[in-house]
PDB file of C-alpha atoms in Angstrom:
ATOM      1  CA  MET A 119       0.000   0.000   0.000  1.00  0.00           C
ATOM      2  CA  ARG A 120       2.844   2.377   0.875  1.00  0.00           C
ATOM      3  CA  GLY A 121       4.369   1.860  -2.581  1.00  0.00           C
ATOM      4  CA  LEU A 122       1.048   2.771  -4.184  1.00  0.00           C
ATOM      5  CA  LEU A 123       0.849   5.978  -2.141  1.00  0.00           C
ATOM      6  CA  ILE A 124       4.424   6.905  -3.064  1.00  0.00           C
ATOM      7  CA  SER A 125       3.696   6.216  -6.740  1.00  0.00           C
ATOM      8  CA  ALA A 126       0.539   8.336  -6.569  1.00  0.00           C
ATOM      9  CA  SER A 127       2.509  11.111  -4.886  1.00  0.00           C
ATOM     10  CA  ILE A 128       5.213  11.012  -7.583  1.00  0.00           C
ATOM     11  CA  ALA A 129       2.590  10.961 -10.351  1.00  0.00           C
ATOM     12  CA  THR A 130       0.839  13.960  -8.801  1.00  0.00           C
ATOM     13  CA  SER A 131       4.152  15.821  -8.509  1.00  0.00           C
ATOM     14  CA  LEU A 132       4.971  15.087 -12.135  1.00  0.00           C
ATOM     15  CA  LEU A 133       1.529  16.226 -13.242  1.00  0.00           C
ATOM     16  CA  PHE A 134       1.903  19.562 -11.490  1.00  0.00           C
ATOM     17  CA  ALA A 135       5.507  19.930 -12.637  1.00  0.00           C
ATOM     18  CA  THR A 136       4.490  19.609 -16.273  1.00  0.00           C
ATOM     19  CA  VAL A 137       1.975  22.441 -16.031  1.00  0.00           C
ATOM     20  CA  SER A 138       4.035  24.921 -14.035  1.00  0.00           C
ATOM     21  CA  PRO A 139       4.876  28.258 -15.704  1.00  0.00           C
ATOM     22  CA  GLY A 140       8.171  28.265 -17.521  1.00  0.00           C
ATOM     23  CA  GLN A 141       7.965  24.551 -18.253  1.00  0.00           C
ATOM     24  CA  ALA A 142       4.535  24.206 -19.772  1.00  0.00           C
ATOM     25  CA  GLU A 143       4.036  24.568 -23.463  1.00  0.00           C
ATOM     26  CA  GLY A 144       0.851  26.151 -24.639  1.00  0.00           C
ATOM     27  CA  THR A 145      -0.617  29.468 -25.503  1.00  0.00           C
ATOM     28  CA  LEU A 146      -1.294  31.989 -22.727  1.00  0.00           C
ATOM     29  CA  LEU A 147      -2.063  34.925 -25.014  1.00  0.00           C
ATOM     30  CA  THR A 148      -3.335  35.217 -28.582  1.00  0.00           C
ATOM     31  CA  VAL A 149      -3.042  38.521 -30.455  1.00  0.00           C
ATOM     32  CA  SER A 150      -5.184  38.772 -33.596  1.00  0.00           C
ATOM     33  CA  GLY A 151      -6.567  41.369 -35.976  1.00  0.00           C
ATOM     34  CA  GLU A 152      -4.454  44.056 -37.608  1.00  0.00           C
ATOM     35  CA  ILE A 153      -1.050  42.425 -37.158  1.00  0.00           C
ATOM     36  CA  ASP A 154       1.803  41.622 -39.539  1.00  0.00           C
ATOM     37  CA  ASN A 155       3.737  38.959 -37.602  1.00  0.00           C
ATOM     38  CA  THR A 156       1.935  35.651 -37.339  1.00  0.00           C
ATOM     39  CA  ASN A 157       3.168  32.384 -35.901  1.00  0.00           C
ATOM     40  CA  ARG A 158       0.070  30.227 -35.944  1.00  0.00           C
ATOM     41  CA  GLU A 159      -2.664  29.024 -38.229  1.00  0.00           C
ATOM     42  CA  ALA A 160      -6.073  30.661 -38.568  1.00  0.00           C
ATOM     43  CA  PHE A 161      -8.788  30.030 -36.002  1.00  0.00           C
ATOM     44  CA  ASP A 162      -9.780  26.378 -35.757  1.00  0.00           C
ATOM     45  CA  PRO A 163     -13.216  25.790 -34.183  1.00  0.00           C
ATOM     46  CA  PHE A 164     -12.156  22.440 -32.739  1.00  0.00           C
ATOM     47  CA  PHE A 165      -8.732  23.236 -31.295  1.00  0.00           C
ATOM     48  CA  ASP A 166      -9.620  26.832 -30.363  1.00  0.00           C
ATOM     49  CA  GLY A 167     -12.643  25.842 -28.289  1.00  0.00           C
ATOM     50  CA  PHE A 168     -12.240  28.559 -25.662  1.00  0.00           C
ATOM     51  CA  LEU A 169     -11.834  31.265 -28.312  1.00  0.00           C
ATOM     52  CA  LYS A 170     -14.901  29.810 -30.054  1.00  0.00           C
ATOM     53  CA  PHE A 171     -16.840  29.973 -26.782  1.00  0.00           C
ATOM     54  CA  HIS A 172     -16.058  33.708 -26.681  1.00  0.00           C
ATOM     55  CA  ASP A 173     -16.901  34.200 -30.385  1.00  0.00           C
ATOM     56  CA  LYS A 174     -13.290  35.130 -31.231  1.00  0.00           C
ATOM     57  CA  THR A 175     -12.290  34.066 -34.719  1.00  0.00           C
ATOM     58  CA  PHE A 176      -9.398  35.222 -36.916  1.00  0.00           C
ATOM     59  CA  ASP A 177      -7.541  34.516 -40.129  1.00  0.00           C
ATOM     60  CA  LYS A 178      -4.156  35.299 -38.617  1.00  0.00           C
ATOM     61  CA  ALA A 179      -2.747  35.550 -35.109  1.00  0.00           C
ATOM     62  CA  HIS A 180       0.373  35.583 -33.004  1.00  0.00           C
ATOM     63  CA  SER A 181       0.438  33.331 -29.961  1.00  0.00           C
ATOM     64  CA  PHE A 182       2.614  33.701 -26.875  1.00  0.00           C
ATOM     65  CA  ASP A 183       3.455  31.036 -24.337  1.00  0.00           C
ATOM     66  CA  TRP A 184       5.103  31.629 -20.949  1.00  0.00           C
ATOM     67  CA  GLU A 185       8.619  31.405 -22.399  1.00  0.00           C
ATOM     68  CA  THR A 186       8.050  33.870 -25.263  1.00  0.00           C
ATOM     69  CA  LEU A 187       6.441  36.391 -22.901  1.00  0.00           C
ATOM     70  CA  ALA A 188       9.250  35.932 -20.366  1.00  0.00           C
ATOM     71  CA  ALA A 189      11.857  36.404 -23.140  1.00  0.00           C
ATOM     72  CA  LEU A 190      10.579  39.933 -23.802  1.00  0.00           C
ATOM     73  CA  PRO A 191      12.129  42.712 -21.680  1.00  0.00           C
ATOM     74  CA  GLN A 192      10.492  42.562 -18.248  1.00  0.00           C
ATOM     75  CA  LYS A 193       9.333  45.595 -16.287  1.00  0.00           C
ATOM     76  CA  THR A 194       8.950  45.502 -12.492  1.00  0.00           C
ATOM     77  CA  ILE A 195       6.433  47.951 -11.036  1.00  0.00           C
ATOM     78  CA  LYS A 196       4.640  48.822  -7.779  1.00  0.00           C
ATOM     79  CA  VAL A 197       0.851  48.830  -8.040  1.00  0.00           C
ATOM     80  CA  ASN A 198      -1.747  49.986  -5.532  1.00  0.00           C
ATOM     81  CA  ALA A 199      -5.411  50.960  -5.752  1.00  0.00           C
ATOM     82  CA  ASP A 200      -7.886  52.826  -3.587  1.00  0.00           C
ATOM     83  CA  THR A 201     -10.400  49.984  -3.395  1.00  0.00           C
ATOM     84  CA  GLU A 202     -11.813  48.249  -0.359  1.00  0.00           C
ATOM     85  CA  ASP A 203     -10.342  44.835  -1.120  1.00  0.00           C
ATOM     86  CA  TRP A 204      -6.884  45.885  -2.401  1.00  0.00           C
ATOM     87  CA  PRO A 205      -4.503  44.300   0.139  1.00  0.00           C
ATOM     88  CA  ARG A 206      -1.348  46.491  -0.062  1.00  0.00           C
ATOM     89  CA  PRO A 207       1.091  47.797  -2.671  1.00  0.00           C
ATOM     90  CA  LEU A 208       2.001  44.845  -4.905  1.00  0.00           C
ATOM     91  CA  THR A 209       5.180  44.290  -6.911  1.00  0.00           C
ATOM     92  CA  MET A 210       4.274  43.100 -10.418  1.00  0.00           C
ATOM     93  CA  GLU A 211       6.460  41.971 -13.285  1.00  0.00           C
ATOM     94  CA  GLY A 212       5.897  41.311 -16.968  1.00  0.00           C
ATOM     95  CA  PRO A 213       6.449  42.626 -20.484  1.00  0.00           C
ATOM     96  CA  LEU A 214       5.219  46.010 -21.618  1.00  0.00           C
ATOM     97  CA  LEU A 215       2.001  45.878 -23.621  1.00  0.00           C
ATOM     98  CA  LYS A 216       3.682  47.910 -26.373  1.00  0.00           C
ATOM     99  CA  ASP A 217       6.439  45.267 -26.672  1.00  0.00           C
ATOM    100  CA  VAL A 218       3.881  42.456 -26.952  1.00  0.00           C
ATOM    101  CA  LEU A 219       2.000  44.387 -29.641  1.00  0.00           C
ATOM    102  CA  ALA A 220       5.257  45.211 -31.460  1.00  0.00           C
ATOM    103  CA  THR A 221       6.262  41.532 -31.430  1.00  0.00           C
ATOM    104  CA  ALA A 222       2.941  40.704 -33.092  1.00  0.00           C
ATOM    105  CA  GLY A 223       3.480  43.534 -35.589  1.00  0.00           C
ATOM    106  CA  ALA A 224       0.337  45.396 -34.541  1.00  0.00           C
ATOM    107  CA  THR A 225      -0.684  48.019 -37.101  1.00  0.00           C
ATOM    108  CA  GLY A 226      -4.102  49.069 -35.822  1.00  0.00           C
ATOM    109  CA  ASP A 227      -5.097  52.190 -33.885  1.00  0.00           C
ATOM    110  CA  SER A 228      -6.742  50.403 -30.948  1.00  0.00           C
ATOM    111  CA  ALA A 229      -6.700  47.126 -29.082  1.00  0.00           C
ATOM    112  CA  THR A 230      -9.294  45.321 -26.995  1.00  0.00           C
ATOM    113  CA  LEU A 231      -7.980  43.100 -24.218  1.00  0.00           C
ATOM    114  CA  TYR A 232     -10.251  40.221 -23.264  1.00  0.00           C
ATOM    115  CA  ALA A 233     -10.382  38.432 -19.934  1.00  0.00           C
ATOM    116  CA  LEU A 234     -11.281  34.792 -19.401  1.00  0.00           C
ATOM    117  CA  ASP A 235     -14.745  35.831 -18.160  1.00  0.00           C
ATOM    118  CA  GLY A 236     -15.449  37.665 -21.452  1.00  0.00           C
ATOM    119  CA  PHE A 237     -14.821  41.206 -20.144  1.00  0.00           C
ATOM    120  CA  GLY A 238     -13.304  43.399 -22.853  1.00  0.00           C
ATOM    121  CA  PHE A 239     -11.384  46.647 -22.321  1.00  0.00           C
ATOM    122  CA  GLU A 240     -10.835  48.782 -25.408  1.00  0.00           C
ATOM    123  CA  MET A 241      -7.782  50.985 -25.551  1.00  0.00           C
ATOM    124  CA  ASP A 242      -7.288  53.639 -28.205  1.00  0.00           C
ATOM    125  CA  ALA A 243      -3.887  55.190 -28.940  1.00  0.00           C
ATOM    126  CA  ASP A 244      -4.386  57.941 -26.330  1.00  0.00           C
ATOM    127  CA  LYS A 245      -5.267  55.465 -23.580  1.00  0.00           C
ATOM    128  CA  MET A 246      -2.274  53.294 -24.489  1.00  0.00           C
ATOM    129  CA  ALA A 247       0.026  56.342 -24.405  1.00  0.00           C
ATOM    130  CA  ALA A 248      -1.333  57.564 -21.052  1.00  0.00           C
ATOM    131  CA  HIS A 249       0.637  54.930 -19.101  1.00  0.00           C
ATOM    132  CA  GLU A 250       3.432  52.435 -19.521  1.00  0.00           C
ATOM    133  CA  TRP A 251       1.092  49.410 -19.475  1.00  0.00           C
ATOM    134  CA  VAL A 252       2.460  46.077 -18.274  1.00  0.00           C
ATOM    135  CA  LEU A 253       1.016  42.617 -18.850  1.00  0.00           C
ATOM    136  CA  ALA A 254       1.995  41.292 -15.436  1.00  0.00           C
ATOM    137  CA  MET A 255       2.923  37.622 -15.292  1.00  0.00           C
ATOM    138  CA  LYS A 256       4.029  37.667 -11.643  1.00  0.00           C
ATOM    139  CA  VAL A 257       2.868  39.309  -8.430  1.00  0.00           C
ATOM    140  CA  ASP A 258       5.326  39.529  -5.541  1.00  0.00           C
ATOM    141  CA  GLY A 259       7.601  37.117  -7.428  1.00  0.00           C
ATOM    142  CA  LYS A 260       4.961  34.423  -7.922  1.00  0.00           C
ATOM    143  CA  PRO A 261       3.465  33.518 -11.319  1.00  0.00           C
ATOM    144  CA  LEU A 262      -0.181  34.412 -11.815  1.00  0.00           C
ATOM    145  CA  GLY A 263      -2.284  31.341 -12.369  1.00  0.00           C
ATOM    146  CA  ILE A 264      -5.466  30.648 -14.240  1.00  0.00           C
ATOM    147  CA  GLY A 265      -8.288  30.464 -11.745  1.00  0.00           C
ATOM    148  CA  GLY A 266      -6.820  33.439  -9.912  1.00  0.00           C
ATOM    149  CA  LEU A 267      -5.837  36.667 -11.633  1.00  0.00           C
ATOM    150  CA  GLY A 268      -3.774  35.112 -14.438  1.00  0.00           C
ATOM    151  CA  PRO A 269      -2.501  34.284 -16.836  1.00  0.00           C
ATOM    152  CA  LEU A 270      -1.854  38.018 -17.381  1.00  0.00           C
ATOM    153  CA  TRP A 271      -2.957  41.198 -15.628  1.00  0.00           C
ATOM    154  CA  LEU A 272      -2.928  44.561 -17.421  1.00  0.00           C
ATOM    155  CA  VAL A 273      -1.651  47.231 -15.007  1.00  0.00           C
ATOM    156  CA  TYR A 274       0.552  50.310 -14.832  1.00  0.00           C
ATOM    157  CA  ASP A 275       3.031  51.576 -12.257  1.00  0.00           C
ATOM    158  CA  THR A 276       1.442  53.655  -9.501  1.00  0.00           C
ATOM    159  CA  GLY A 277       4.735  53.833  -7.610  1.00  0.00           C
ATOM    160  CA  GLY A 278       2.914  52.398  -4.610  1.00  0.00           C
ATOM    161  CA  ALA A 279       0.478  55.335  -4.462  1.00  0.00           C
ATOM    162  CA  LYS A 280      -3.213  54.453  -4.569  1.00  0.00           C
ATOM    163  CA  ALA A 281      -4.796  54.777  -8.004  1.00  0.00           C
ATOM    164  CA  PRO A 282      -8.481  55.777  -8.019  1.00  0.00           C
ATOM    165  CA  GLU A 283     -10.998  52.927  -8.120  1.00  0.00           C
ATOM    166  CA  GLU A 284     -12.231  53.986 -11.586  1.00  0.00           C
ATOM    167  CA  GLU A 285      -8.657  53.617 -12.905  1.00  0.00           C
ATOM    168  CA  GLU A 286      -8.312  50.189 -11.283  1.00  0.00           C
ATOM    169  CA  ARG A 287     -11.389  49.014 -13.192  1.00  0.00           C
ATOM    170  CA  GLY A 288      -9.311  49.263 -16.381  1.00  0.00           C
ATOM    171  CA  TRP A 289      -6.690  46.876 -15.004  1.00  0.00           C
ATOM    172  CA  VAL A 290      -7.908  43.785 -16.784  1.00  0.00           C
ATOM    173  CA  TRP A 291      -6.959  40.549 -15.047  1.00  0.00           C
ATOM    174  CA  SER A 292      -7.044  37.090 -16.606  1.00  0.00           C
ATOM    175  CA  VAL A 293      -6.110  38.475 -20.043  1.00  0.00           C
ATOM    176  CA  PHE A 294      -5.949  35.751 -22.690  1.00  0.00           C
ATOM    177  CA  HIS A 295      -6.715  37.537 -25.977  1.00  0.00           C
ATOM    178  CA  ILE A 296      -5.950  40.894 -27.590  1.00  0.00           C
ATOM    179  CA  GLU A 297      -7.739  41.988 -30.731  1.00  0.00           C
ATOM    180  CA  VAL A 298      -6.006  44.786 -32.650  1.00  0.00           C
ATOM    181  CA  GLU A 299      -8.184  47.045 -34.790  1.00  0.00           C
TER     182      GLU A 299
END
């Protein structure tokens, strides 16, 4: 019986090890629309089931996994908000939104970032230029996970000062898709 428990424990460890950030293969973010740099096929209704669920289709796209996002220059910022449930200033790290869009060869004037729950936040050129937006992959040194606030969280540096609640509403968490228009 002990051998069975040890085997189950090892199998469980291996299962979780294969899906940890930095080791797992798979798309965390898809950028579609007005882009020039593609690295994947067009939308496939079978293999892109979650995108299909959200009515997101495309002829061309650029996908990013953990490694390709982590290979972009990383920005570390302090983020805080004046909301009731914000715990304290948080240290966040990830690539700049502009670098992600540049990697995809974005040519449009606006982008809509979509969260796993279907929430979409549209950003025109002025809104994008207003802050140095970061797609945070880590909070306080720990990777963001799906089921929490990950895989990515759109934020900007507040320097630890509290941003107004209406600003915080634009910090999209659980970002998985960006559509460039």
